[in-house]
JSON list of C-alpha atoms in Angstrom, two decimals:
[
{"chain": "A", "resi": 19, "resn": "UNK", "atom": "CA", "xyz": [0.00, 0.00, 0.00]},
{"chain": "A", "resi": 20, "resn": "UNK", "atom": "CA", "xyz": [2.55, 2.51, 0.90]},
{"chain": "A", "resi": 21, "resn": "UNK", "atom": "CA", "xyz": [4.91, 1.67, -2.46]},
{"chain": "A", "resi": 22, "resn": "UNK", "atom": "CA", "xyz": [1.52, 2.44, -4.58]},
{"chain": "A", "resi": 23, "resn": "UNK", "atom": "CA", "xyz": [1.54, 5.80, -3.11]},
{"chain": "A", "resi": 24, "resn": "UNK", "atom": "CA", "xyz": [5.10, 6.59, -3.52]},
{"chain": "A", "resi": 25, "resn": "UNK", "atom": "CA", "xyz": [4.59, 5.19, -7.34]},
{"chain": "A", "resi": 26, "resn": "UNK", "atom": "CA", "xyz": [1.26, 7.69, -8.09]},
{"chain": "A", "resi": 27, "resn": "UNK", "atom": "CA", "xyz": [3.35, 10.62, -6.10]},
{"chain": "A", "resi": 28, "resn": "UNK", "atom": "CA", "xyz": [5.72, 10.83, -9.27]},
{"chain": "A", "resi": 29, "resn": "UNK", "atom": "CA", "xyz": [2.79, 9.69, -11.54]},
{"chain": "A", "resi": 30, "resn": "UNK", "atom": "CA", "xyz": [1.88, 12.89, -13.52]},
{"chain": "A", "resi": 31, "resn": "UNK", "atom": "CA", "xyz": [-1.44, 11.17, -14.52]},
{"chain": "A", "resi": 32, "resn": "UNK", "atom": "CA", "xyz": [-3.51, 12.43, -12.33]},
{"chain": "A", "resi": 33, "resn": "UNK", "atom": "CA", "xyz": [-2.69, 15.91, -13.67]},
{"chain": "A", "resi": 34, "resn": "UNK", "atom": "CA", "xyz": [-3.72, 15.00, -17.37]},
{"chain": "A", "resi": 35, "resn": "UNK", "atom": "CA", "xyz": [-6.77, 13.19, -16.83]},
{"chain": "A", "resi": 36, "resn": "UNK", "atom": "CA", "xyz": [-8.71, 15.82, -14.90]},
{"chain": "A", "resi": 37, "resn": "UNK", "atom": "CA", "xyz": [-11.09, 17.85, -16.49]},
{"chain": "A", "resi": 38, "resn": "UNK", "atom": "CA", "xyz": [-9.10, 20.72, -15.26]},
{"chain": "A", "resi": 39, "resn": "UNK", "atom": "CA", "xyz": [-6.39, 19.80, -18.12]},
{"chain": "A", "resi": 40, "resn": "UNK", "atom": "CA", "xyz": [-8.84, 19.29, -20.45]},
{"chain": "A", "resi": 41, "resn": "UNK", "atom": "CA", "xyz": [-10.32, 22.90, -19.88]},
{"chain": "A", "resi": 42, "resn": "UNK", "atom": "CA", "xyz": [-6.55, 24.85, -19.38]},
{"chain": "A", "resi": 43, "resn": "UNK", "atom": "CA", "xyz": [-5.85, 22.87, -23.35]},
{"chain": "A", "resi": 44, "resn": "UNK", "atom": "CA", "xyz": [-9.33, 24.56, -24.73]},
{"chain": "A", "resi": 45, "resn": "UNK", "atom": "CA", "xyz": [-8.21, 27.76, -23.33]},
{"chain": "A", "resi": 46, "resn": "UNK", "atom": "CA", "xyz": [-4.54, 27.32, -24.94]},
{"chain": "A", "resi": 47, "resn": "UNK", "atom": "CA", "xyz": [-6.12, 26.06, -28.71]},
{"chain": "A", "resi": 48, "resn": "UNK", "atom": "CA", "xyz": [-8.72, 29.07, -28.32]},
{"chain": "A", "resi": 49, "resn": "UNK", "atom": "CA", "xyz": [-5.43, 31.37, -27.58]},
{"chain": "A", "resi": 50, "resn": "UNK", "atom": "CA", "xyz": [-3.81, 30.09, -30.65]},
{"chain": "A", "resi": 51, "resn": "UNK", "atom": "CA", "xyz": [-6.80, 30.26, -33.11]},
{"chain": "A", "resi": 52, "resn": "UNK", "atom": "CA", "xyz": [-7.11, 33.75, -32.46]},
{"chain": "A", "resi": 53, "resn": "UNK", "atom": "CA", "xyz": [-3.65, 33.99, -32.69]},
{"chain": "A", "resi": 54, "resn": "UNK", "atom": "CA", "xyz": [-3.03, 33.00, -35.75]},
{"chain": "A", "resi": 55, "resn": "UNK", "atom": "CA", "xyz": [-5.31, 34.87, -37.14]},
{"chain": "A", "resi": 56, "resn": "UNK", "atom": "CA", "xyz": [-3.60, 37.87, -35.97]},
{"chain": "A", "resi": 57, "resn": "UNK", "atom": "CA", "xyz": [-0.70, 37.20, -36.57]},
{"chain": "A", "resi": 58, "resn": "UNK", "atom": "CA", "xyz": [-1.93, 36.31, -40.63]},
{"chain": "A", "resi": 59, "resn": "UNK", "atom": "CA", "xyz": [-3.25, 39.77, -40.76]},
{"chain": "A", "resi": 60, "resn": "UNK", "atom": "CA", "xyz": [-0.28, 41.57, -39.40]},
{"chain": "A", "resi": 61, "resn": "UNK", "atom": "CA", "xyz": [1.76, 40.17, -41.17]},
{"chain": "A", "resi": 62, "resn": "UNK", "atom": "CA", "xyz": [-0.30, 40.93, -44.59]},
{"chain": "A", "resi": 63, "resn": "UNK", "atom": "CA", "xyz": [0.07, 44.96, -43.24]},
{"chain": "A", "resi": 64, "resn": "UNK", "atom": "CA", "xyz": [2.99, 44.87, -41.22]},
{"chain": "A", "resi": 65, "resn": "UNK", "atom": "CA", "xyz": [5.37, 43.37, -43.22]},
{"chain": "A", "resi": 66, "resn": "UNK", "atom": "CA", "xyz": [7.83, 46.24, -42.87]},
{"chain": "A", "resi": 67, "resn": "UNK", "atom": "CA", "xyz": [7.71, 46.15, -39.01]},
{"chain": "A", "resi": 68, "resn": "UNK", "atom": "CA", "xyz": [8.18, 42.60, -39.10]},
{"chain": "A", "resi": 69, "resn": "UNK", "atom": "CA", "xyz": [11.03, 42.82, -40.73]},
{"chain": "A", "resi": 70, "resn": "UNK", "atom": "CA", "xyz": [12.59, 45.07, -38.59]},
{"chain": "A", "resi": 71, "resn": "UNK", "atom": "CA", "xyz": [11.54, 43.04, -35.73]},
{"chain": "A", "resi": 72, "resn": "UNK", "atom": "CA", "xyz": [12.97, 40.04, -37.37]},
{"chain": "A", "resi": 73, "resn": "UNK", "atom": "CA", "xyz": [16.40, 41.58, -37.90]},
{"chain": "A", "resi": 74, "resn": "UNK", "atom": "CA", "xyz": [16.40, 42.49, -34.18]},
{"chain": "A", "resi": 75, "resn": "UNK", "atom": "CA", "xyz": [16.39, 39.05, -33.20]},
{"chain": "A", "resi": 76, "resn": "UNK", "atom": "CA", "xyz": [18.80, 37.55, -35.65]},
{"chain": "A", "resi": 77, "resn": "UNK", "atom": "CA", "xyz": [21.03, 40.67, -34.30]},
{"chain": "A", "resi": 78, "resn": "UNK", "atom": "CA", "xyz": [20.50, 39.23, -30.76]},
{"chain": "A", "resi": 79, "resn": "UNK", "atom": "CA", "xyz": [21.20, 35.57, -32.02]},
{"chain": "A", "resi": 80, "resn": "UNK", "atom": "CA", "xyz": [24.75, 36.42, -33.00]},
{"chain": "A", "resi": 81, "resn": "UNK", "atom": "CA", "xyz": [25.59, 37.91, -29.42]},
{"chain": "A", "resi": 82, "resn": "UNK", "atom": "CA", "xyz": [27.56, 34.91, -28.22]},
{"chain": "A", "resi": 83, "resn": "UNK", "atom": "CA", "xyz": [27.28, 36.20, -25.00]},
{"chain": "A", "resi": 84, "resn": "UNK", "atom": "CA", "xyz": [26.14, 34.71, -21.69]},
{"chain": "A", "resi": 85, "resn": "UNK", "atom": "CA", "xyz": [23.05, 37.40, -21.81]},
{"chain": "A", "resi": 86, "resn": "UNK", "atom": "CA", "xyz": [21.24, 35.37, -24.46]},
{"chain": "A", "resi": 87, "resn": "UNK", "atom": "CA", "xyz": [21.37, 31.89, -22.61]},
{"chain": "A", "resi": 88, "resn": "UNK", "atom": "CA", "xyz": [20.09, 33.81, -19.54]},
{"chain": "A", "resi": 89, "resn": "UNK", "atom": "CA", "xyz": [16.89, 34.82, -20.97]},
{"chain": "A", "resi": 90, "resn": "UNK", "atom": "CA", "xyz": [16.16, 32.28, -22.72]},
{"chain": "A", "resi": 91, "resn": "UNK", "atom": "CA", "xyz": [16.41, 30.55, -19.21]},
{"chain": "A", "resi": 92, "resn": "UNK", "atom": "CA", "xyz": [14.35, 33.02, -17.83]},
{"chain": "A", "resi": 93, "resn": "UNK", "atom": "CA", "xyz": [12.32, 33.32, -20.03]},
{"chain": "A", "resi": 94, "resn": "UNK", "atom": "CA", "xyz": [11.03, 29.47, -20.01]},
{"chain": "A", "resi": 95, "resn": "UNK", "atom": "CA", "xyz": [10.82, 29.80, -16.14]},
{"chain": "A", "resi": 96, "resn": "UNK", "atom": "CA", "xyz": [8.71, 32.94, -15.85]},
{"chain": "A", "resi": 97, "resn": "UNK", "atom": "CA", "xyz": [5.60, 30.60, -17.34]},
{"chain": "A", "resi": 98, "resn": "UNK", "atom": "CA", "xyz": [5.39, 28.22, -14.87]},
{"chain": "A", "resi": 99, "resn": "UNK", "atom": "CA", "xyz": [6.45, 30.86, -12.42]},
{"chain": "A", "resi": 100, "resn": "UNK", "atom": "CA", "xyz": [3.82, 32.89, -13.03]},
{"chain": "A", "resi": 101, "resn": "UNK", "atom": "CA", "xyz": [1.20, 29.75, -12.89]},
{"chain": "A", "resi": 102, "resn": "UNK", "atom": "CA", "xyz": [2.57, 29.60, -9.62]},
{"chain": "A", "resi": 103, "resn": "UNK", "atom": "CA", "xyz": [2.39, 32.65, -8.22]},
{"chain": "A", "resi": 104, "resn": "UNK", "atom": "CA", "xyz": [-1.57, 32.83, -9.83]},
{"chain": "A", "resi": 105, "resn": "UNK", "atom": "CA", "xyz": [-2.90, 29.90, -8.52]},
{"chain": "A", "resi": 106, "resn": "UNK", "atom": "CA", "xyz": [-2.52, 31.46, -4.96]},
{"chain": "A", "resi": 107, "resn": "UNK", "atom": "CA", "xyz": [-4.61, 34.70, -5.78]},
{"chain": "A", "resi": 108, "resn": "UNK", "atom": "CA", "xyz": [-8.32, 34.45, -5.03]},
{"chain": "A", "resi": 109, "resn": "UNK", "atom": "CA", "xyz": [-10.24, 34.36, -9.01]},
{"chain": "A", "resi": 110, "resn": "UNK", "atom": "CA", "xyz": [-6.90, 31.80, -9.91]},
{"chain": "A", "resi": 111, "resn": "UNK", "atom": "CA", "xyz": [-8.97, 29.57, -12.11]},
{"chain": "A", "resi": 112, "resn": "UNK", "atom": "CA", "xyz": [-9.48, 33.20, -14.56]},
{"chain": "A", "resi": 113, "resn": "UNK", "atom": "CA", "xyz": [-6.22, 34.22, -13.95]},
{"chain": "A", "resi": 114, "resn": "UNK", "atom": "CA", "xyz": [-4.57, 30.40, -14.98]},
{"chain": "A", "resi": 115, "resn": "UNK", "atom": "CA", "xyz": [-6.89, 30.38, -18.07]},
{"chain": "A", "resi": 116, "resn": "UNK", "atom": "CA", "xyz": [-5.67, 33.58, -19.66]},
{"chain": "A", "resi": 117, "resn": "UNK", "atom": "CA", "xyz": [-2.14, 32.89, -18.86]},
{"chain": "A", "resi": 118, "resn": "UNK", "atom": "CA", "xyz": [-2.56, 29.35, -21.07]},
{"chain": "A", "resi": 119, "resn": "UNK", "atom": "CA", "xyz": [-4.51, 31.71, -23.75]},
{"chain": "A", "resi": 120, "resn": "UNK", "atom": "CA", "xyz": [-1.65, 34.31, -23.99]},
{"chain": "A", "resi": 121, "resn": "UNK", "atom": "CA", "xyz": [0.63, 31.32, -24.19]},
{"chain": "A", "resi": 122, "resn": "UNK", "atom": "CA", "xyz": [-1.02, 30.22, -26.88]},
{"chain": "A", "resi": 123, "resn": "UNK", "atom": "CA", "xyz": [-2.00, 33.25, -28.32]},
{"chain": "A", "resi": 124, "resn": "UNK", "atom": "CA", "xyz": [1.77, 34.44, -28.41]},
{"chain": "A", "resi": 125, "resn": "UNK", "atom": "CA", "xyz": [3.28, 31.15, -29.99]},
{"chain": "A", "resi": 126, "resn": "UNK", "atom": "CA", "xyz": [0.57, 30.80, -32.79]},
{"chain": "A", "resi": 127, "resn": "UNK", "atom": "CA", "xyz": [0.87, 34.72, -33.75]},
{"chain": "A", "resi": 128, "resn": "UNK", "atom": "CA", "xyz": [4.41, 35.28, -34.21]},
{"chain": "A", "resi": 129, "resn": "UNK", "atom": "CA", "xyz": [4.90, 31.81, -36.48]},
{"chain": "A", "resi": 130, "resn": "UNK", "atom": "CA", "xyz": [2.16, 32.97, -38.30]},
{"chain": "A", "resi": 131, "resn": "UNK", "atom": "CA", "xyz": [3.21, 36.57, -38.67]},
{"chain": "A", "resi": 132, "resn": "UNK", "atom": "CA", "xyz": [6.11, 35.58, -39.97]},
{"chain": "A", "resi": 133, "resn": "UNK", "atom": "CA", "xyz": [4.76, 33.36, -42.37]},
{"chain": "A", "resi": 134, "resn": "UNK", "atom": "CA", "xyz": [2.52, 35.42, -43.71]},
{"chain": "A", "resi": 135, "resn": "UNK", "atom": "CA", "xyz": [5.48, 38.13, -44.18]},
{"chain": "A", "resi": 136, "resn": "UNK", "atom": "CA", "xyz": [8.65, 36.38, -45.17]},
{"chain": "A", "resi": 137, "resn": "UNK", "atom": "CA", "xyz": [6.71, 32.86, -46.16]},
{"chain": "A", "resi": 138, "resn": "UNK", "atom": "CA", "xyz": [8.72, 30.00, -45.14]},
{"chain": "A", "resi": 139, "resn": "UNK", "atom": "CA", "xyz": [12.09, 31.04, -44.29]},
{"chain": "A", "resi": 140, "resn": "UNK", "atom": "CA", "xyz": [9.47, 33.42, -41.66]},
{"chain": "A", "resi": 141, "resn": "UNK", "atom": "CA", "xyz": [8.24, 30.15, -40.34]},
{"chain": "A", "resi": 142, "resn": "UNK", "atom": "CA", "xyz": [11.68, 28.65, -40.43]},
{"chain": "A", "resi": 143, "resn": "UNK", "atom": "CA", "xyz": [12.77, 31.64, -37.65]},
{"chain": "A", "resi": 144, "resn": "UNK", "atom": "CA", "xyz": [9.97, 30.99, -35.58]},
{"chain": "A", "resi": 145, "resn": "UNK", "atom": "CA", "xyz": [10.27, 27.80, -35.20]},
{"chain": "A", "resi": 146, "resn": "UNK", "atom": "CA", "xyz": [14.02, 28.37, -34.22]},
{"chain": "A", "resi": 147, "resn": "UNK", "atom": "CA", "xyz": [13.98, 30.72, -31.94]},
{"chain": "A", "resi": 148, "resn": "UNK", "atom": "CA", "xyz": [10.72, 29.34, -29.72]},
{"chain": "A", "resi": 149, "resn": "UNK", "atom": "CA", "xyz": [8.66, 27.33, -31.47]},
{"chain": "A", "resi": 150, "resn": "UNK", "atom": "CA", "xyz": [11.01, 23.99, -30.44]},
{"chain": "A", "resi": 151, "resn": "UNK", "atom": "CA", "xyz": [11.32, 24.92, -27.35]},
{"chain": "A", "resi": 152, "resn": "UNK", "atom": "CA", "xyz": [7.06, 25.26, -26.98]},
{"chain": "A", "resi": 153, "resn": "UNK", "atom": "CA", "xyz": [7.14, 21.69, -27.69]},
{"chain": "A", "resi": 154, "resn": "UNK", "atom": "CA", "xyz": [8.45, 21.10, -24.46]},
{"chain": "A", "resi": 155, "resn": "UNK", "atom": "CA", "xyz": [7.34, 24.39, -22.67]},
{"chain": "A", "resi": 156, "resn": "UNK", "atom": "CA", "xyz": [4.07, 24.45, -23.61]},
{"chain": "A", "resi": 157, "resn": "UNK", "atom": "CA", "xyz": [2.55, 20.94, -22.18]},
{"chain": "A", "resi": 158, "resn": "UNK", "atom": "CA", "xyz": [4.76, 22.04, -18.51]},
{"chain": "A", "resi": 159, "resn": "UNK", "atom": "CA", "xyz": [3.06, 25.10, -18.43]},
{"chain": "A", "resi": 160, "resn": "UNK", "atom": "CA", "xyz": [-0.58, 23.10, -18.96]},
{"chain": "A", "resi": 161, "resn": "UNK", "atom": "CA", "xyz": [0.23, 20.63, -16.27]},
{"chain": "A", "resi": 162, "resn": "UNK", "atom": "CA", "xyz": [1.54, 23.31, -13.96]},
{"chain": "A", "resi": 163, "resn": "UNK", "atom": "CA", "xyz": [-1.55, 25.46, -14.42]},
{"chain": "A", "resi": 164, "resn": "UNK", "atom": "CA", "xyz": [-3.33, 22.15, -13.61]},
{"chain": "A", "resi": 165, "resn": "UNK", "atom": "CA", "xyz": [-1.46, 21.57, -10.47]},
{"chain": "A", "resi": 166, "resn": "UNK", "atom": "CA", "xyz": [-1.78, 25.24, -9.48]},
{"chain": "A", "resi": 167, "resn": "UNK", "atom": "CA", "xyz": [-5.97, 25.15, -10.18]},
{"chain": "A", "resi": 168, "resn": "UNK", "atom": "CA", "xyz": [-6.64, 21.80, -8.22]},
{"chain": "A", "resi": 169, "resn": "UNK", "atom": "CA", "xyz": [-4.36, 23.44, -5.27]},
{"chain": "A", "resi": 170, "resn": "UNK", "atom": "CA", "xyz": [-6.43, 26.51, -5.11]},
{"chain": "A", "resi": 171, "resn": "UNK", "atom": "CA", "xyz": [-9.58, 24.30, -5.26]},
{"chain": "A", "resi": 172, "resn": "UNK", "atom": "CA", "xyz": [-8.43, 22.58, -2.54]},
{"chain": "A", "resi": 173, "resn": "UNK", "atom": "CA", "xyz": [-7.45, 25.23, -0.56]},
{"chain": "A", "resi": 174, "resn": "UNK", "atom": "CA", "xyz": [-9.68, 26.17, 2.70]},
{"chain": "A", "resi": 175, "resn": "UNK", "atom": "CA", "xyz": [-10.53, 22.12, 3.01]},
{"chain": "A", "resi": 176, "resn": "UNK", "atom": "CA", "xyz": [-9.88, 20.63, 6.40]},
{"chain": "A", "resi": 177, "resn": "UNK", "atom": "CA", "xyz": [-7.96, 24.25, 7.17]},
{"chain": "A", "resi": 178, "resn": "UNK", "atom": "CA", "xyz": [-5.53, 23.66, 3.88]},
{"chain": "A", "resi": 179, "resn": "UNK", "atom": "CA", "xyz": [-3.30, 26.35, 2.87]},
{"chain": "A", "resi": 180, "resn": "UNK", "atom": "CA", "xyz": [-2.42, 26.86, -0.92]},
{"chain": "A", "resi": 181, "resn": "UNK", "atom": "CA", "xyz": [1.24, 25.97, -0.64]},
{"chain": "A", "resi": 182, "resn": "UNK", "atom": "CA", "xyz": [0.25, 22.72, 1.27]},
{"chain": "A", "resi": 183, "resn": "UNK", "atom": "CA", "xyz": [-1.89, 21.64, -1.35]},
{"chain": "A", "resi": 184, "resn": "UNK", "atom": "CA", "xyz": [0.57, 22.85, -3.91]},
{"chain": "A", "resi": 185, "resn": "UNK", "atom": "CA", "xyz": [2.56, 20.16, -2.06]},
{"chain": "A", "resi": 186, "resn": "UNK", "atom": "CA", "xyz": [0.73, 17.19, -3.18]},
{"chain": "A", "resi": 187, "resn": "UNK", "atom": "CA", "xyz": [1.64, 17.72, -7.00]},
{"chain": "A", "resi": 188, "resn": "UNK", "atom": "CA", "xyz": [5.23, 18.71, -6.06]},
{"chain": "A", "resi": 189, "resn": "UNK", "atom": "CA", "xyz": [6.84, 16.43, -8.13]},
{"chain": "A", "resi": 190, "resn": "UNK", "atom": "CA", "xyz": [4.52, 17.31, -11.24]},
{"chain": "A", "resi": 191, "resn": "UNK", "atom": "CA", "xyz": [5.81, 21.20, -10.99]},
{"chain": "A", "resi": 192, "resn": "UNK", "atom": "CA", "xyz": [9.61, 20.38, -10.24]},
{"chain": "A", "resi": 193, "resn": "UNK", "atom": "CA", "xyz": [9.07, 17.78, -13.45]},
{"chain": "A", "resi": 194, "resn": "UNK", "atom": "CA", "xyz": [7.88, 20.59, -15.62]},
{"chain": "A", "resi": 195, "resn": "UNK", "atom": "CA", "xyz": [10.48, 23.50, -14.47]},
{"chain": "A", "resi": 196, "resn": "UNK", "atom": "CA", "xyz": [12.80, 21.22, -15.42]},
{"chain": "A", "resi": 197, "resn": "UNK", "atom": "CA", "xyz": [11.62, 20.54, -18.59]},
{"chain": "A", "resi": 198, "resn": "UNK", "atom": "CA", "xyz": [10.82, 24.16, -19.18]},
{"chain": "A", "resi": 199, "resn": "UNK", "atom": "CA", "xyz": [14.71, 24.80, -18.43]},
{"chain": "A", "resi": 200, "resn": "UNK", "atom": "CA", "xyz": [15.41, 22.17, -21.04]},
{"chain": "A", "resi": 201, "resn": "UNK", "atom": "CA", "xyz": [13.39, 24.10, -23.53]},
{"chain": "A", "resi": 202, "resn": "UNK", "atom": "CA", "xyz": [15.34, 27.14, -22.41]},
{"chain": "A", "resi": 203, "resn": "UNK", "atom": "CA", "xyz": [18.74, 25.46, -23.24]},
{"chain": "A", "resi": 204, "resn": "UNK", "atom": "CA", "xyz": [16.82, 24.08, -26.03]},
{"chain": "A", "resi": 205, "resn": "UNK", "atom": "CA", "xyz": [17.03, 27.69, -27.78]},
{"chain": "A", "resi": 206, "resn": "UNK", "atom": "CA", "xyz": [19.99, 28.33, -27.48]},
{"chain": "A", "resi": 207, "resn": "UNK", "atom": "CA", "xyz": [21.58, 26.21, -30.18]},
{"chain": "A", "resi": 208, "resn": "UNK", "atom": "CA", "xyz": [18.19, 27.22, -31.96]},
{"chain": "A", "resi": 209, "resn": "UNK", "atom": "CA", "xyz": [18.92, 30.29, -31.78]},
{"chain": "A", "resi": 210, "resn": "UNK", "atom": "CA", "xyz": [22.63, 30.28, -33.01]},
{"chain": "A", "resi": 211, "resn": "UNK", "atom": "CA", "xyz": [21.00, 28.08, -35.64]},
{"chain": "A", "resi": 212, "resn": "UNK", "atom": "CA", "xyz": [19.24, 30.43, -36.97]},
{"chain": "A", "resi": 213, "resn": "UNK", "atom": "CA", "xyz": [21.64, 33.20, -36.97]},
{"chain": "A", "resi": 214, "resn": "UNK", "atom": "CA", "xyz": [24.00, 30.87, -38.91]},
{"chain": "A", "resi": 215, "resn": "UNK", "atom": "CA", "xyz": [21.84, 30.54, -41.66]},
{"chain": "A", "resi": 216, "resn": "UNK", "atom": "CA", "xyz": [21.15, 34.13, -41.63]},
{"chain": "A", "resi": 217, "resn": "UNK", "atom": "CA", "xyz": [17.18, 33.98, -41.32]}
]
């Protein structure tokens, strides 16, 4: 009995088969959709912006410096950070939901953006410098905001703080800020990918 619970404790199923998942997913596809059609329009009438935009970043690709690597890092932490830190105010299921909208919102507008202005070589840039690492950042941020909604549900029960329930899913959060670190790293080569090849 007790080796059952120490197996589920690093079991990250019970995250993804609550409806809570399935909800915090809608909100992320309905964040893209309406990204991407954004981001098609812009980039039909913004095509000179996004090109200055674009050589921005392949200017900050080249810096070889440690300033790069240390926001990309931060950058993939500040997600599930910020899932974190909203799951403990009081309206955290609206505050969780929008976060995994402007997630997806944010991904799905600049790849399509830049495909709409510089076709596929626009894609080809997205993709490099944070569309690979989405494939890991993206599902950590949907469990954490998972982890972080059933906590504040919980919270108040049998005198429960927030950070105690947060507790019960630690391993599920630490699993995914890893993983979000990965994708971090992950953009670095990306990124000096990309500037390379002189997208």
């Amino acid at each position: 009995m007790k080796r059952q619970r120490v197996l589920s404790f690093f079991s990250l199923k019970q995250l993804w088969e609550t409806p809570h998942f399935v909800f915090l997913t809608v909100m992320l596809l309905c964040g893209a959709l309406a990204g991407s059609f954004t981001g098609l329009r812009s980039g039909q009438y913004q095509g000179a912006l996004l090109e200055q935009l674009a050589g921005q970043m392949t200017a900050q690709l080249q810096d070889t410096s440690w300033g790069f690597g240390v926001r990309a890092l931060v950058g993939a932490a500040a997600w599930p950070a910020a899932a974190i830190l909203m799951g403990r105010m009081r309206i955290s299921s609206l505050f969780l939901s929008g976060l995994c909208a402007a997630r997806g919102f944010l991904a799905a507008f600049s790849a399509a953006a830049f495909l709409s202005a510089f076709s596929w070589s626009g894609l080809i840039l997205s993709l490099l410098t944070g569309g690979l690492s989405a494939i890991l950042t993206i599902p950590c941020l949907l469990l954490t905001c998972t982890a972080c909604f059933l906590a504040s549900q919980e919270t108040g029960r049998r005198g429960k703080t927030y950070w105690y329930a947060l507790l019960r899913y630690r391993s599920a959060v630490v699993c995914c800020l890893v993983f979000s670190l990965l994708g971090g790293i992950l953009r670095i080569p990306a990124g000096i990918l990309a500037a390379k090849i002189g997208l």
